[in-house]
Amino acid sequence: NAGVMQNPRHLVRRRGQEARLRCSPMKGHSHVYWYRQLPEEGLKFMVYLQKENIIDESGMPKERFSAEFPKEGPSILRIQQVVRGDSAAYFCASSPPYSGGLTDTQYFGPGTRLTVL
Amino acid sequence: AQKITQTQPGMFVQEKEAVTLDCTYDTSDPSYGLFWYKQPSSGEMIFLIYQGSYDQQNATEGRYSLNFQKARKSANLVISASQLGDSAMYFCAMREGHQGGKLIFGQGTELSVKP
């Protein structure tokens, strides 16, 4: 019963390059969330997706960042023209379809550590 | 305004003793969920325990329990019989609304367990 998978675990990019981060949710989970953790800080919400739909992108920077969760395949967080300030750990979480109760725990992947040189 | 506040940047506890990590929250939504996660030095985020706003009893999961005081808007994590492996960052988080949606995290508390 595999957990949330993220790859790569570590990614190094030079300023101006593109970064693509992948997330495969747990089996049976249809909701995906992306969070960013800057050094010495808590996690900050970026975007919430269901298959082929963006539900909430209120935490996404207006430029250079995009996310998708296609019908087939993993969710992708894409950062164009990276800058040093994008260096952070990016976590993906998934949760199951709603079952009618209040429990909708998000389970996290191991994260991708992005370093921008 | 801070929605989730963890006032203890760092805590020490002796092995085998109990420790309480504080968390207060702020919301006007009657439906919400409260979560605690552990982040060891390896970096992954591990789910520990959940408390729903309508739950009548405090949540418990093994050595973890959540001291939920709704009127005071606090959701403190209690770890009993601390172990060396409990040394980690601990994050309190809240989800507003009935189901789904983003988690709002506190700044975290770094717990160190002394042998």
mmCIF file of C-alpha atoms in Angstrom, chain A residues 31-113:
data_model
loop_
_atom_site.group_PDB
_atom_site.id
_atom_site.type_symbol
_atom_site.label_atom_id
_atom_site.label_comp_id
_atom_site.label_asym_id
_atom_site.label_seq_id
_atom_site.Cartn_x
_atom_site.Cartn_y
_atom_site.Cartn_z
ATOM 1 C CA HIS A 31 -7.634 15.068 -3.974
ATOM 2 C CA VAL A 32 -4.140 16.534 -4.224
ATOM 3 C CA TYR A 33 -2.665 19.505 -2.375
ATOM 4 C CA TRP A 34 0.654 21.284 -2.800
ATOM 5 C CA TYR A 35 2.430 23.100 0.029
ATOM 6 C CA ARG A 36 5.700 24.980 0.249
ATOM 7 C CA GLN A 37 7.995 25.065 3.257
ATOM 8 C CA LEU A 38 10.651 27.733 3.437
ATOM 9 C CA PRO A 39 13.594 27.146 5.801
ATOM 10 C CA GLU A 40 12.649 27.408 9.480
ATOM 11 C CA GLU A 41 8.967 27.914 8.662
ATOM 12 C CA GLY A 42 5.730 25.967 8.641
ATOM 13 C CA LEU A 43 4.030 24.751 5.503
ATOM 14 C CA LYS A 44 2.115 27.216 3.355
ATOM 15 C CA PHE A 45 -0.748 26.071 1.140
ATOM 16 C CA MET A 46 -0.337 26.630 -2.576
ATOM 17 C CA VAL A 47 -3.027 24.793 -4.546
ATOM 18 C CA TYR A 48 -5.746 22.138 -4.224
ATOM 19 C CA LEU A 49 -6.686 19.974 -7.187
ATOM 20 C CA GLN A 50 -8.994 17.159 -8.101
ATOM 21 C CA LYS A 51 -8.687 15.221 -11.328
ATOM 22 C CA GLU A 52 -8.639 17.757 -14.203
ATOM 23 C CA ASN A 53 -9.837 20.563 -11.922
ATOM 24 C CA ILE A 54 -8.196 23.267 -9.861
ATOM 25 C CA ILE A 55 -10.370 23.724 -6.784
ATOM 26 C CA ASP A 56 -8.404 26.371 -4.870
ATOM 27 C CA GLU A 57 -5.283 28.150 -6.062
ATOM 28 C CA SER A 58 -5.403 30.993 -3.565
ATOM 29 C CA GLY A 59 -1.876 30.261 -2.351
ATOM 30 C CA MET A 60 -0.202 30.135 -5.734
ATOM 31 C CA PRO A 61 2.037 33.025 -6.759
ATOM 32 C CA LYS A 62 0.410 34.873 -9.631
ATOM 33 C CA GLU A 63 3.290 34.383 -12.034
ATOM 34 C CA ARG A 64 5.598 31.536 -13.013
ATOM 35 C CA PHE A 65 3.775 28.858 -10.985
ATOM 36 C CA SER A 66 1.207 26.434 -12.357
ATOM 37 C CA ALA A 67 -0.237 23.084 -11.328
ATOM 38 C CA GLU A 68 -2.226 20.340 -12.965
ATOM 39 C CA PHE A 69 -3.691 16.977 -12.080
ATOM 40 C CA PRO A 70 -4.569 15.242 -15.338
ATOM 41 C CA LYS A 71 -7.015 12.406 -15.781
ATOM 42 C CA GLU A 72 -4.101 10.034 -16.156
ATOM 43 C CA GLY A 73 -0.731 10.373 -14.490
ATOM 44 C CA PRO A 74 0.698 12.320 -11.588
ATOM 45 C CA SER A 75 0.019 15.848 -10.485
ATOM 46 C CA ILE A 76 2.647 18.325 -11.680
ATOM 47 C CA LEU A 77 3.773 21.551 -10.040
ATOM 48 C CA ARG A 78 5.640 23.647 -12.570
ATOM 49 C CA ILE A 79 7.814 26.635 -11.780
ATOM 50 C CA GLN A 80 9.047 28.620 -14.750
ATOM 51 C CA GLN A 81 12.122 30.871 -14.720
ATOM 52 C CA VAL A 82 13.080 29.916 -11.176
ATOM 53 C CA VAL A 83 14.654 32.472 -8.851
ATOM 54 C CA ARG A 84 16.684 31.941 -5.681
ATOM 55 C CA GLY A 85 13.618 32.718 -3.560
ATOM 56 C CA ASP A 86 11.925 29.606 -4.941
ATOM 57 C CA SER A 87 14.395 27.423 -3.030
ATOM 58 C CA ALA A 88 12.256 25.471 -0.591
ATOM 59 C CA ALA A 89 10.778 22.092 0.178
ATOM 60 C CA TYR A 90 7.634 21.387 -1.810
ATOM 61 C CA PHE A 91 5.236 18.886 -0.320
ATOM 62 C CA CYS A 92 2.342 17.131 -1.958
ATOM 63 C CA ALA A 93 -0.502 15.659 0.075
ATOM 64 C CA SER A 94 -3.499 13.580 -0.902
ATOM 65 C CA SER A 95 -6.816 12.724 0.695
ATOM 66 C CA PRO A 96 -9.603 10.297 -0.161
ATOM 67 C CA PRO A 97 -12.987 11.162 -1.669
ATOM 68 C CA TYR A 98 -15.397 12.582 0.851
ATOM 69 C CA SER A 99 -17.219 9.953 2.850
ATOM 70 C CA GLY A 100 -19.739 12.131 4.624
ATOM 71 C CA GLY A 101 -17.838 12.567 7.857
ATOM 72 C CA LEU A 102 -15.482 15.267 8.984
ATOM 73 C CA THR A 103 -12.364 13.167 8.682
ATOM 74 C CA ASP A 104 -10.394 13.950 5.542
ATOM 75 C CA THR A 105 -6.850 13.538 6.627
ATOM 76 C CA GLN A 106 -4.191 14.678 4.212
ATOM 77 C CA TYR A 107 -1.251 12.318 3.889
ATOM 78 C CA PHE A 108 2.000 13.840 2.805
ATOM 79 C CA GLY A 109 4.694 12.711 0.442
ATOM 80 C CA PRO A 110 8.386 12.948 1.340
ATOM 81 C CA GLY A 111 8.754 16.317 -0.383
ATOM 82 C CA THR A 112 10.977 17.691 -3.129
ATOM 83 C CA ARG A 113 13.854 19.901 -2.031
#
